[in-house]
mmCIF file of C-alpha atoms and ligand atoms in Angstrom:
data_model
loop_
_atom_site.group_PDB
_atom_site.id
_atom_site.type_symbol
_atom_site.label_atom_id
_atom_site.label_comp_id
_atom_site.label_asym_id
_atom_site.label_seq_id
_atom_site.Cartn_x
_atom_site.Cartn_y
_atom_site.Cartn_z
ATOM 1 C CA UNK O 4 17.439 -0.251 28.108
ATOM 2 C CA UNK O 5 14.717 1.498 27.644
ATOM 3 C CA UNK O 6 11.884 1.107 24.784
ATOM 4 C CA UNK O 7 8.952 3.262 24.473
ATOM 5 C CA UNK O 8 5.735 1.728 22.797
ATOM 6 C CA UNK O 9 6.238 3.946 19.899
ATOM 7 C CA UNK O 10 8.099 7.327 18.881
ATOM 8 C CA UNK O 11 8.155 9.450 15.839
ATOM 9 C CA UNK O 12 11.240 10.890 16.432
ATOM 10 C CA UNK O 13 13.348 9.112 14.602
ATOM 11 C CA UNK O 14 11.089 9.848 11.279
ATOM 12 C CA UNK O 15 10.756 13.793 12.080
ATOM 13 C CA UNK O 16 14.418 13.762 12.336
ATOM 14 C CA UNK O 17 15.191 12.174 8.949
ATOM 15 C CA UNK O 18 12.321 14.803 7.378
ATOM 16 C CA UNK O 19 12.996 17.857 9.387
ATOM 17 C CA UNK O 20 14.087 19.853 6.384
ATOM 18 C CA UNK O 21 10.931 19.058 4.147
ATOM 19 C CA UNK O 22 8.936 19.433 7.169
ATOM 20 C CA UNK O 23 9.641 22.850 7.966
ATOM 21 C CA UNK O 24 10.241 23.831 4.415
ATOM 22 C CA UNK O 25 6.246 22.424 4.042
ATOM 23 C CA UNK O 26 5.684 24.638 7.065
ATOM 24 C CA UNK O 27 7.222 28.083 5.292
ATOM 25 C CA UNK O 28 5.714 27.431 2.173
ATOM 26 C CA UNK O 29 2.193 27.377 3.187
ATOM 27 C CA UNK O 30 2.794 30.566 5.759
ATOM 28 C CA UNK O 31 4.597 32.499 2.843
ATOM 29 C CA UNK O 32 1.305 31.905 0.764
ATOM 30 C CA UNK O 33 -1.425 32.535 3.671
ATOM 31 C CA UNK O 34 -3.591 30.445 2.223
ATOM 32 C CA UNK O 35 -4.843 27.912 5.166
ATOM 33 C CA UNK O 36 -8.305 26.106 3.601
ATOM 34 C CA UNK O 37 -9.122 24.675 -0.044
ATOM 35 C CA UNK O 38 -5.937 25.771 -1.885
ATOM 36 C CA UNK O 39 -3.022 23.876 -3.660
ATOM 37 C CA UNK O 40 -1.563 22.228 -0.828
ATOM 38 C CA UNK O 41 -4.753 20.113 -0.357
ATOM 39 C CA UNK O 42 -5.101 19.710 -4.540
ATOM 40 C CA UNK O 43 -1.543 18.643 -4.775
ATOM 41 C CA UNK O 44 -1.707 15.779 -1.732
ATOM 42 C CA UNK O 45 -4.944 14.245 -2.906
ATOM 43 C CA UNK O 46 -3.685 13.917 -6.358
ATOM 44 C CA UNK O 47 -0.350 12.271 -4.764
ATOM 45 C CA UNK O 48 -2.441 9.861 -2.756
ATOM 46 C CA UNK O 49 -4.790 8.994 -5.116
ATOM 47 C CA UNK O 50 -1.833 7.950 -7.363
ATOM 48 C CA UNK O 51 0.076 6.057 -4.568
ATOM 49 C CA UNK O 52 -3.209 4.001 -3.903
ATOM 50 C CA UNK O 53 -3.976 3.952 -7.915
ATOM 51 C CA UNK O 54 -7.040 5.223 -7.274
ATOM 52 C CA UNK O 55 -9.038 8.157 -9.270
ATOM 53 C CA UNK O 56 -10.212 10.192 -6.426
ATOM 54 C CA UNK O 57 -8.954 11.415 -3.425
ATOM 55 C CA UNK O 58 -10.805 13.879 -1.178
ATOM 56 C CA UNK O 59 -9.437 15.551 1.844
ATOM 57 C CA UNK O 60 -10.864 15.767 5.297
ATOM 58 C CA UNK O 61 -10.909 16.250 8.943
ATOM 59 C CA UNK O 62 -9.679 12.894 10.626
ATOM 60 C CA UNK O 63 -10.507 9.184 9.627
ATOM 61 C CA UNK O 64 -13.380 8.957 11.759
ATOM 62 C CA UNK O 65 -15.557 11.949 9.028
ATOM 63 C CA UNK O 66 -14.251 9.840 6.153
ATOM 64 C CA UNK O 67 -16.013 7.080 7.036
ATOM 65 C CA UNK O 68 -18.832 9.266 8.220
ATOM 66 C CA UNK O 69 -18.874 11.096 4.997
ATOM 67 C CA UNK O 70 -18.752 7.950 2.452
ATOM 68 C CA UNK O 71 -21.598 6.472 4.500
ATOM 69 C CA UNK O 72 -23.685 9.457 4.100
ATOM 70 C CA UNK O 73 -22.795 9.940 1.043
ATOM 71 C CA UNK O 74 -23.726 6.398 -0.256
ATOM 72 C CA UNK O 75 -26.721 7.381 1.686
ATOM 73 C CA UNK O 76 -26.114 4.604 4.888
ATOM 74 C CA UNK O 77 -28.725 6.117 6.952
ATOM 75 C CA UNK O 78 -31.724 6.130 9.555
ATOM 76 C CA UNK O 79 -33.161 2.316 9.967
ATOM 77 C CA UNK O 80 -30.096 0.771 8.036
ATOM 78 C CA UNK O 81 -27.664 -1.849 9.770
ATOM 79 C CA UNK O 82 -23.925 -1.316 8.977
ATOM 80 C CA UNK O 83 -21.863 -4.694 9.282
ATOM 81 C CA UNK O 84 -18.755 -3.864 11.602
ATOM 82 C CA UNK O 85 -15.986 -5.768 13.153
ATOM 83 C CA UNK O 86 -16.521 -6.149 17.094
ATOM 84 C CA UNK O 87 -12.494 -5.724 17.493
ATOM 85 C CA UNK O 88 -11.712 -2.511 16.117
ATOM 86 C CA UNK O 89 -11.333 0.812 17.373
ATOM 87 C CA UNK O 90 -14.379 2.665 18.169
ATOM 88 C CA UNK O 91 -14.121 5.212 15.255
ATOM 89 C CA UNK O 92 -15.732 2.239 12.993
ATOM 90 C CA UNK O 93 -18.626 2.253 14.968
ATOM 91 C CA UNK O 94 -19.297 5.767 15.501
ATOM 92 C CA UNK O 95 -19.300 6.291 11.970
ATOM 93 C CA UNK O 96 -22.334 4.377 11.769
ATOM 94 C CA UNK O 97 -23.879 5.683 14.466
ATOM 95 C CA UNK O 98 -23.395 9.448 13.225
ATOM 96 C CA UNK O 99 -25.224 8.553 9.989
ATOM 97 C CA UNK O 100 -27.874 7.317 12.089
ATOM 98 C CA UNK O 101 -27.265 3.634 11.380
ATOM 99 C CA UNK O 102 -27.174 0.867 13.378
ATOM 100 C CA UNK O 103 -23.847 -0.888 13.932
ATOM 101 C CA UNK O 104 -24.286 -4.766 13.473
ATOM 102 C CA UNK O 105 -20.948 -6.633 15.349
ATOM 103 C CA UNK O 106 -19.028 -9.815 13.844
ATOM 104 C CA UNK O 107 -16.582 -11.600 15.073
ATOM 105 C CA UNK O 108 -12.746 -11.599 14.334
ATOM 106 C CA UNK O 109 -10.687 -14.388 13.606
ATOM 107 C CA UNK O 110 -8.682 -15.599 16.348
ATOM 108 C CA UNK O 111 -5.255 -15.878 13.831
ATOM 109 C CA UNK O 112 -5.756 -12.595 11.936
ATOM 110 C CA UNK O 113 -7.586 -10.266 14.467
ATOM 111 C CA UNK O 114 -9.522 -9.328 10.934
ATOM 112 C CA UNK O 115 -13.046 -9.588 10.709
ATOM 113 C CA UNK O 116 -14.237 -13.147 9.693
ATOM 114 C CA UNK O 117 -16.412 -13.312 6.293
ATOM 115 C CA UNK O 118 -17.987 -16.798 7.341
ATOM 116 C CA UNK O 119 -19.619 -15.041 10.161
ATOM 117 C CA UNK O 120 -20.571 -12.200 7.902
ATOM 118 C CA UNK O 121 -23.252 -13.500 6.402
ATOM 119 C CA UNK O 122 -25.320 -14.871 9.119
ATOM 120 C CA UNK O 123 -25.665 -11.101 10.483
ATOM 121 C CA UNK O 124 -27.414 -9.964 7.058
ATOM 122 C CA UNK O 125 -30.722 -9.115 7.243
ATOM 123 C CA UNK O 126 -33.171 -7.167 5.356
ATOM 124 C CA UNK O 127 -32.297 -4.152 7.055
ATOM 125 C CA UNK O 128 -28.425 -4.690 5.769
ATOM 126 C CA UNK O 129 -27.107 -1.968 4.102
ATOM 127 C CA UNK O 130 -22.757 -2.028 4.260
ATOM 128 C CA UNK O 131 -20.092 -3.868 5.484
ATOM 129 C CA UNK O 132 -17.267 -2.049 6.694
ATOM 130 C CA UNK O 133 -14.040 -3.918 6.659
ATOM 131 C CA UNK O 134 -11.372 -2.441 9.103
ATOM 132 C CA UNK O 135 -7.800 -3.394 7.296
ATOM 133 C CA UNK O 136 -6.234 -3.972 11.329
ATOM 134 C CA UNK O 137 -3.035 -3.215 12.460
ATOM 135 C CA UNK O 138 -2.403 -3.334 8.969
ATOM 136 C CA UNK O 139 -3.130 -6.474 7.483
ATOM 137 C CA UNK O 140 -5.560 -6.504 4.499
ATOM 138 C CA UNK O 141 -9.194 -8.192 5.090
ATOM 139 C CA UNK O 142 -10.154 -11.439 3.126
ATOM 140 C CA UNK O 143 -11.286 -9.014 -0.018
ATOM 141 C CA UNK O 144 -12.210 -11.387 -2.597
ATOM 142 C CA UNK O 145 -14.681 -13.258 0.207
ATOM 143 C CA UNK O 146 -15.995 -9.382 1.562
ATOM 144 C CA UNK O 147 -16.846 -8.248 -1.576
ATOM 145 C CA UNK O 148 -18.519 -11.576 -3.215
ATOM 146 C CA UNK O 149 -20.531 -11.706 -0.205
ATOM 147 C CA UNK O 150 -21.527 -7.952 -0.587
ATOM 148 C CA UNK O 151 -22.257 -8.284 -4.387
ATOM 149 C CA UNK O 152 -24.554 -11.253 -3.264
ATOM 150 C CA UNK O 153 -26.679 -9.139 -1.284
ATOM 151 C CA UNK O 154 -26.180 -5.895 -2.857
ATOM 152 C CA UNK O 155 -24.614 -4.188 0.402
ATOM 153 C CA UNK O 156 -21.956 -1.076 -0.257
ATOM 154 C CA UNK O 157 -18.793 -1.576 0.927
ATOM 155 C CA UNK O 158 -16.704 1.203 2.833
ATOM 156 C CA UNK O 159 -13.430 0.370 3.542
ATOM 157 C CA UNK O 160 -11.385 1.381 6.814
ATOM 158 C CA UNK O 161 -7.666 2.065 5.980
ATOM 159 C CA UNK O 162 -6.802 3.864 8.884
ATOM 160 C CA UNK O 163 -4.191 1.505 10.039
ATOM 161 C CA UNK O 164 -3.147 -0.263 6.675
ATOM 162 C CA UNK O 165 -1.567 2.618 4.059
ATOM 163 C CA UNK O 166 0.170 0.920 1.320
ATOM 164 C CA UNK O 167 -1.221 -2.451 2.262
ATOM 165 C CA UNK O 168 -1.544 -5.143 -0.075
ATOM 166 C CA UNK O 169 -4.072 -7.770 -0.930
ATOM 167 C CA UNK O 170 -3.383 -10.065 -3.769
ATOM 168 C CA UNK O 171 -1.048 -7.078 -5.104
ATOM 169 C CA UNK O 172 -3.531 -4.405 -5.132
ATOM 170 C CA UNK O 173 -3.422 -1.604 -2.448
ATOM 171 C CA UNK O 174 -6.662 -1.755 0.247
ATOM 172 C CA UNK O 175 -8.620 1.393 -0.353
ATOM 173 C CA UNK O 176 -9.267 -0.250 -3.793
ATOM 174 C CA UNK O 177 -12.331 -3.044 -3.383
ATOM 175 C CA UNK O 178 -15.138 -1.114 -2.157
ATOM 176 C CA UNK O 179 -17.457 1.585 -3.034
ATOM 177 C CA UNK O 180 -14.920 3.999 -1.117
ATOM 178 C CA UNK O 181 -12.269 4.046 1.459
ATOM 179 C CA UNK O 182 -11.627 6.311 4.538
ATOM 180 C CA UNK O 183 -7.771 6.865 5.908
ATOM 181 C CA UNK O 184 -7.051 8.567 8.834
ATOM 182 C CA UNK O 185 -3.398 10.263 8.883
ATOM 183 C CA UNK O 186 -3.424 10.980 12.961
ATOM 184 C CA UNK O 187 -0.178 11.249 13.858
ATOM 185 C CA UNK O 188 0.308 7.440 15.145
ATOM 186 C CA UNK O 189 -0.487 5.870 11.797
ATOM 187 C CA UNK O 190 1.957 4.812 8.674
ATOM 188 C CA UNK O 191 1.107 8.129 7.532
ATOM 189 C CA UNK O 192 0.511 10.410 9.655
ATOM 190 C CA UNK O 193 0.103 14.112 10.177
ATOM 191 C CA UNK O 194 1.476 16.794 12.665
ATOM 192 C CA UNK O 195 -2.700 16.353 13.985
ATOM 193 C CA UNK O 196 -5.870 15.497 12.697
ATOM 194 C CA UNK O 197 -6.254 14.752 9.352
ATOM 195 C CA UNK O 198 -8.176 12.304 7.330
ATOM 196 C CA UNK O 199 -9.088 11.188 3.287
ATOM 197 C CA UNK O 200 -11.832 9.168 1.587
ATOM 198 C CA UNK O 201 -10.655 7.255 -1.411
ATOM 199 C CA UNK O 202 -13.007 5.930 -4.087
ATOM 200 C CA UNK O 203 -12.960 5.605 -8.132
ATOM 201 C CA UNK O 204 -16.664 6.781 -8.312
ATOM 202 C CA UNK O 205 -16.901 10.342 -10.028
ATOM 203 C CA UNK O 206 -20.471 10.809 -8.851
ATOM 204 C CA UNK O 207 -19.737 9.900 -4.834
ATOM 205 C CA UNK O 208 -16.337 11.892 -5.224
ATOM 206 C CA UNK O 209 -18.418 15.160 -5.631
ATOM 207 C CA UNK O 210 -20.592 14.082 -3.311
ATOM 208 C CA UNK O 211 -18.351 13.511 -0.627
ATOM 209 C CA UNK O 212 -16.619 16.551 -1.276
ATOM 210 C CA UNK O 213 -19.318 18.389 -1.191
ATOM 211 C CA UNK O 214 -20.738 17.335 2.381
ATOM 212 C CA UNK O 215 -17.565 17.691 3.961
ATOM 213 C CA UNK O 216 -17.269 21.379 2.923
ATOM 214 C CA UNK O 217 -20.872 22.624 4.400
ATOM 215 C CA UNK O 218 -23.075 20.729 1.955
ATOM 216 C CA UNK O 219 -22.318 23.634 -0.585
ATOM 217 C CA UNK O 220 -21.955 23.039 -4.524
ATOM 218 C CA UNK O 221 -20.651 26.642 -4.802
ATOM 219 C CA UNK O 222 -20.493 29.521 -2.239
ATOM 220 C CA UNK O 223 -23.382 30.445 0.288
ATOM 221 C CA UNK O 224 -25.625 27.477 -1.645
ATOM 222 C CA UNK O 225 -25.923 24.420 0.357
ATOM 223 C CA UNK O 226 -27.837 21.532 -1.229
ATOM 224 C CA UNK O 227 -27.047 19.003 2.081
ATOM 225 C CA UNK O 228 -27.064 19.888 5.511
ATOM 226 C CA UNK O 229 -23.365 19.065 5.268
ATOM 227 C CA UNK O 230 -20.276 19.516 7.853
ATOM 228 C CA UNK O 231 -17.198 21.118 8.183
ATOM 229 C CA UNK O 232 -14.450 18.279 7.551
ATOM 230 C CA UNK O 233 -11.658 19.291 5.387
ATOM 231 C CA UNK O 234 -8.307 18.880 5.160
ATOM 232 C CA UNK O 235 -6.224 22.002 6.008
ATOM 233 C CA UNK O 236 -3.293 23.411 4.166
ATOM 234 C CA UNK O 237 -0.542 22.646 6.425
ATOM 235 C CA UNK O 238 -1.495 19.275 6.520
ATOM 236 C CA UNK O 239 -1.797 18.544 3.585
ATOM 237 C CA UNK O 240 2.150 19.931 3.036
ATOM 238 C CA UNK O 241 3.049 17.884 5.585
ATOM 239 C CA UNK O 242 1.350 14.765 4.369
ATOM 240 C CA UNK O 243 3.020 15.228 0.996
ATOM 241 C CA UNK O 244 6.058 15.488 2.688
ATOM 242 C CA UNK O 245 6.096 12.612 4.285
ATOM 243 C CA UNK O 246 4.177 10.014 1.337
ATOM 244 C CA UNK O 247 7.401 10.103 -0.495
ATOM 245 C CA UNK O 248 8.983 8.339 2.055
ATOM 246 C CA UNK O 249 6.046 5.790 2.957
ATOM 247 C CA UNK O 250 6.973 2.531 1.195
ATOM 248 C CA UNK O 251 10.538 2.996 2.793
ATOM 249 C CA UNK O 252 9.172 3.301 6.090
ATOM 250 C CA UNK O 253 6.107 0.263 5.878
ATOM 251 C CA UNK O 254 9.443 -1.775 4.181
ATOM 252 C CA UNK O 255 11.738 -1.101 7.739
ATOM 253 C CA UNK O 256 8.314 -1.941 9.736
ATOM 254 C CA UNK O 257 8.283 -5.487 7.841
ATOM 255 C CA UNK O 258 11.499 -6.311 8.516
ATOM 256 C CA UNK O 259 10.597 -5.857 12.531
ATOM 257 C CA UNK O 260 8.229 -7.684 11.579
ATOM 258 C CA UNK O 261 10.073 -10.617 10.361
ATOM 259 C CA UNK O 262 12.866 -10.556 13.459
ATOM 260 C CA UNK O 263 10.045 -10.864 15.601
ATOM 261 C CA UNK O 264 8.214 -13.776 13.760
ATOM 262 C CA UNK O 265 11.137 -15.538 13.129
ATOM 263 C CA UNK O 266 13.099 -14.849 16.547
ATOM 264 C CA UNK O 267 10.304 -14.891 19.392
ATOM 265 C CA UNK O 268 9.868 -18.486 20.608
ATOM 266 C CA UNK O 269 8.167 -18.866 23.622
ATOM 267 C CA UNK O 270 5.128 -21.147 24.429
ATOM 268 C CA UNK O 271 3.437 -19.053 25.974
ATOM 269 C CA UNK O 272 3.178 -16.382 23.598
ATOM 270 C CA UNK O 273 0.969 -16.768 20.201
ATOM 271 C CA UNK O 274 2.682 -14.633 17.164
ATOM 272 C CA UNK O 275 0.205 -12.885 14.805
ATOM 273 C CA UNK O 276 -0.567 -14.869 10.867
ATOM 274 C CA UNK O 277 -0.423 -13.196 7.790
ATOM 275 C CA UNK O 278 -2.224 -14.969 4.870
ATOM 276 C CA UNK O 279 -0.933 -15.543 2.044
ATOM 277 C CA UNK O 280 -2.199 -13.131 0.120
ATOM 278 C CA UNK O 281 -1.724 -10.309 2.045
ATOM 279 C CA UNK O 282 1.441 -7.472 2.390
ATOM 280 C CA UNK O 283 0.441 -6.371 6.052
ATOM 281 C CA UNK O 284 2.066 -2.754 6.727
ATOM 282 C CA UNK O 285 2.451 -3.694 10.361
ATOM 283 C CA UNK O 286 0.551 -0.501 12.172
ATOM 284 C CA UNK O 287 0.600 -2.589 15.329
ATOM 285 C CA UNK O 288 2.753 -5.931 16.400
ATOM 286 C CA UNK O 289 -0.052 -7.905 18.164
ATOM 287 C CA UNK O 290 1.144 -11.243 20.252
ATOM 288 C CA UNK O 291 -1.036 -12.807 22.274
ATOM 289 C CA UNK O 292 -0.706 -14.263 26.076
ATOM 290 C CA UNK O 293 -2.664 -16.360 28.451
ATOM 291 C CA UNK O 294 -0.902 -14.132 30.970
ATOM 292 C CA UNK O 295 -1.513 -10.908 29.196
ATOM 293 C CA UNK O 296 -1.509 -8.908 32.179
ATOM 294 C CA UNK O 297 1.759 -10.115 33.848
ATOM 295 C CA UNK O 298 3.487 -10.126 30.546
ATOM 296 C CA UNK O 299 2.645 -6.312 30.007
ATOM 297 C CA UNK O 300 4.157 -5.807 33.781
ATOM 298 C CA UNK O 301 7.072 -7.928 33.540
ATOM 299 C CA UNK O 302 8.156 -5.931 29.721
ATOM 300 C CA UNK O 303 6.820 -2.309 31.330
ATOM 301 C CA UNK O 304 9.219 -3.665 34.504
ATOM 302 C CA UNK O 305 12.172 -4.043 31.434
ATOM 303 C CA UNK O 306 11.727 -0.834 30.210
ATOM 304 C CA UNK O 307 10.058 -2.067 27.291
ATOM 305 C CA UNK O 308 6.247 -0.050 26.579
ATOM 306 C CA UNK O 309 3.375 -1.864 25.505
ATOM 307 C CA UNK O 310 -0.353 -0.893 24.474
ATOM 308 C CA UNK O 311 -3.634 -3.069 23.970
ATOM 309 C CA UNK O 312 -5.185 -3.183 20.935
ATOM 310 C CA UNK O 313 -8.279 -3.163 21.905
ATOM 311 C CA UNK O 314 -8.706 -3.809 26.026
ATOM 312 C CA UNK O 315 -12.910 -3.326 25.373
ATOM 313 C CA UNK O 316 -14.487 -5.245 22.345
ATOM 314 C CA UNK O 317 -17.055 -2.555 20.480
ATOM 315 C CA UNK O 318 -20.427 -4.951 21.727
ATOM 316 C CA UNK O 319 -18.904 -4.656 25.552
ATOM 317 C CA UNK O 320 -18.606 -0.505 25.189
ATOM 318 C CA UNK O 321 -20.809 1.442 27.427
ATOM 319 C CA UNK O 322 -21.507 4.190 24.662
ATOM 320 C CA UNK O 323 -23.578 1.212 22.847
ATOM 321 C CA UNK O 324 -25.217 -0.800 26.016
ATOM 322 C CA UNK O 325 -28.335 0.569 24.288
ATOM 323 C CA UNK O 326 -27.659 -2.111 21.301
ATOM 324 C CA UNK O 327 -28.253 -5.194 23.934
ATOM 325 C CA UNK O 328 -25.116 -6.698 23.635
ATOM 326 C CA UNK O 329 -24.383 -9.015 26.503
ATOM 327 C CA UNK O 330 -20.736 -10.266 28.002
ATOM 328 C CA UNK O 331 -20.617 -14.114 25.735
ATOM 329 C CA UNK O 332 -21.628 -12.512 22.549
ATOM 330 C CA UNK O 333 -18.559 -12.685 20.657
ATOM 331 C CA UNK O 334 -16.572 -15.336 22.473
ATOM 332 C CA UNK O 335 -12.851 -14.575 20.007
ATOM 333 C CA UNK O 336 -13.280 -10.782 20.476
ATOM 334 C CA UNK O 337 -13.554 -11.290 23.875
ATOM 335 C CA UNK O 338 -10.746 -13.511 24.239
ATOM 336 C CA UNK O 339 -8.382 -10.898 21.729
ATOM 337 C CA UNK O 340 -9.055 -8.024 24.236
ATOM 338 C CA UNK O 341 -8.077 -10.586 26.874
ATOM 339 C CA UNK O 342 -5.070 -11.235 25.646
ATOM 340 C CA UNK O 343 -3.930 -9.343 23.179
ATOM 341 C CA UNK O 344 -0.425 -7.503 23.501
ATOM 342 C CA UNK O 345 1.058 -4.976 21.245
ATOM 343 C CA UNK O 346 4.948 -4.750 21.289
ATOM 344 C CA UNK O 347 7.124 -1.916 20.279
ATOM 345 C CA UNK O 348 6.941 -1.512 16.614
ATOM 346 C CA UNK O 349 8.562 1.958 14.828
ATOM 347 C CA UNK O 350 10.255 3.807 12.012
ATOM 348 C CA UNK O 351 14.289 3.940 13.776
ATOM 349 C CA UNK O 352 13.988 0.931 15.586
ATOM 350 C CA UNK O 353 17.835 0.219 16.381
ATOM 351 C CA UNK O 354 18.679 -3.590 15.856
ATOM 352 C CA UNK O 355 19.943 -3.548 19.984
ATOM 353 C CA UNK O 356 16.512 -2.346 20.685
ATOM 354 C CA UNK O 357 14.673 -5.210 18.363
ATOM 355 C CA UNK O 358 16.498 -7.672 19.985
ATOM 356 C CA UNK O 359 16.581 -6.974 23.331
ATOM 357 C CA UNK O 360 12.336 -7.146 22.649
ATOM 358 C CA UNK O 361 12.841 -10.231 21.667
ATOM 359 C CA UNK O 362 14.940 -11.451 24.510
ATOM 360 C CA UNK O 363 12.977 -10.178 26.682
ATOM 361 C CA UNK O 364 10.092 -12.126 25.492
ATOM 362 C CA UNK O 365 11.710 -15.169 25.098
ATOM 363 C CA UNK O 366 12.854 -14.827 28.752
ATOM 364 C CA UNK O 367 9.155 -14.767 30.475
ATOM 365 C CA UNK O 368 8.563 -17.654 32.394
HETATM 366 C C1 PLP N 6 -7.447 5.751 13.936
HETATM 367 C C2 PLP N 6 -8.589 4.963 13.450
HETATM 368 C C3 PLP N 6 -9.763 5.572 12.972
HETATM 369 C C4 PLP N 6 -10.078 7.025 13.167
HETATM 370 O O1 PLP N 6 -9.186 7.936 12.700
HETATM 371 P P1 PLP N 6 -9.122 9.402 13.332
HETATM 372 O O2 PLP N 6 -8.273 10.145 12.363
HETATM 373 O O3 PLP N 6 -8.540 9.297 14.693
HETATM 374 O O4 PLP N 6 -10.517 9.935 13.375
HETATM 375 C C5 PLP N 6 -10.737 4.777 12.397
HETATM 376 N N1 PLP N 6 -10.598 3.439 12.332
HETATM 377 C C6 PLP N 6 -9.500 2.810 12.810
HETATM 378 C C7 PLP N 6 -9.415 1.336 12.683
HETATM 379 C C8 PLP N 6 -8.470 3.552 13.387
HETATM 380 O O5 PLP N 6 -7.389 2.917 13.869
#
């Protein structure tokens, strides 16, 4: 048998009609940039996350960007910032010309760890940015009474967590804003790049808005020196396309989910914990292995694909040897890119194919 790591065929197929029908509409009206398309999916999202405002971009990586700059995150600040993420967290930072400040993950979670938060404030502190990972909801409550503590903004990353819950309340909903990437790999995703930033702040709304359409407050008038990050028609039909379908196809990921929690039993392999407050949307199936390596060979040998999430912790990456970070820094990120193994985990998963993951597994010596 074989199982790749992920596919989105199986979703395409079900929405091939609305797809193309998306498609047709938007090349019947010519109309590629700023029209109803966009207006229509923000106002969807917005409602899906209960949220008042919901602005279109690029990718997930300008969202962040753009609510940093726009909560004016800048030159000489320090951004607080998971060490086990993936690098678009960082770089958001960096573009605003902030300083990324790593913490530690927990080992059970792979979510950033608020008792270690604190101990990297300093005066310089400006925002925390919690990364929602592989779909599970941060520690919320803890984030944001540490934040109101010290004043610090807080920017959520949703890039791998749509529709996630914490205490019943969809992520995208605690901070100052939110970004959400819709690449094609994620719970939503697009047919390429696309992005949003979420927030219920009238004031940063326009703001953000207005930097990622060329700084300009109306046409040929540019108050910021802003950049070009918006979402595009045809995306956006696609997107609203597919949100319909979104709760139907985070509910068919959780019930993976569950068959692998409740099925895979081997010593050697550590499952991923949910709290209890949290409704994870499963983006990625992490286990973790001792034996990463020959684990990854023996299930590639089986036909079954695999990934890493994330084989290089953010303090180790070459891009930022310039912050000083040494090998030893951040002993559990180290150990999750170590050992960390992600296991197939898609919308169309066949019950054969589920198991024979699982048997698989349960058969490495
Ligand atoms: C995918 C991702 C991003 C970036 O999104 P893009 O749309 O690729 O720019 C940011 N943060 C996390 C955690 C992601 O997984």
């Amino acid at each position: 048998m074989t199982i790749p790591f992920v596919t989105f065929i199986p979703m395409e197929r079900e929405l091939e009609k609305e797809l193309r029908s998306a498609f047709e509409r938007v090349f019947t009206r010519s109309w590629y940039i700023d029209g109803m398309e966009d207006e229509a999916f923000e106002r969807a999202f917005a409602e899906y996350c209960k949220i008042k405002y919901c602005i279109g971009v690029g990718n997930g990586l300008d969202a962040l960007m753009l609510a940093l700059k726009a909560l004016e995150v800048g030159e000489g600040d320090e951004v607080i910032v998971p060490s086990n993420t993936y690098i678009a967290t960082a770089l958001a930072v960096t573009y605003v010309g902030a300083k990324p400040v790593f913490v530690e993950p927990r080992i059970e979670t792979f979510n950033i760890n608020p008792e270690v938060i604190e101990t990297s404030i300093s005066k310089k502190t400006k925002a925390i940015i919690p990364v929602h990972l592989y779909g599970q909801a941060c520690e919320m409550d803890e984030i944001m009474r540490i934040a109101k503590k010290h004043g610090l903004r807080v920017v959520e990353d949703c890039a791998q967590a749509h529709g996630a819950t914490y205490k019943g309340k969809k992520v995208g909903t605690f901070g100052d804003a939110a970004g959400f990437s819709f690449y094609p790999g994620k719970n939503l995703g697009a047919l390429g790049d696309a992005g949003t930033v979420v927030t219920d702040d009238q004031e940063l709304a326009k703001r953000i808005r207005t930097l990622g359409n060329y700084g300009s407050d109306y046409k040929y008038h540019h108050i910021y020196k802003g950049n070009n990050s918006r979402l595009d028609e045809l995306q956006a039909a696609f997107l609203s396309a597919k949100l319909p379908s979104l709760d139907k196809f985070n509910e068919e990921r959780r019930r993976i989910a569950n068959r692998y929690l409740n099925e895979i039993k081997n010593p050697k392999v550590a499952l991923p914990m949910v709290l209890n407050d949290m409704a994870s949307v499963w983006h990625i199936f992490g286990i973790r292995c001792d034996e990463r390596n020959r684990l990854e060979s023996y299930l590639n040998d089986n036909g079954i694909g695999t990934n890493k999430h994330y084989p290089i912790p953010m303090h180790l990456q070459e891009c930022y040897r310039d912050l000083g970070y040494v090998e030893g820094d951040f002993p559990i990120a180290e150990e999750i890119s170590k050992t960390e193994l992600s296991i197939p985990m898609y919308y169309g998963m066949k019950d054969e194919e589920i198991e024979y993951v699982i048997e698989k597994i349960n058969e490495f010596k």
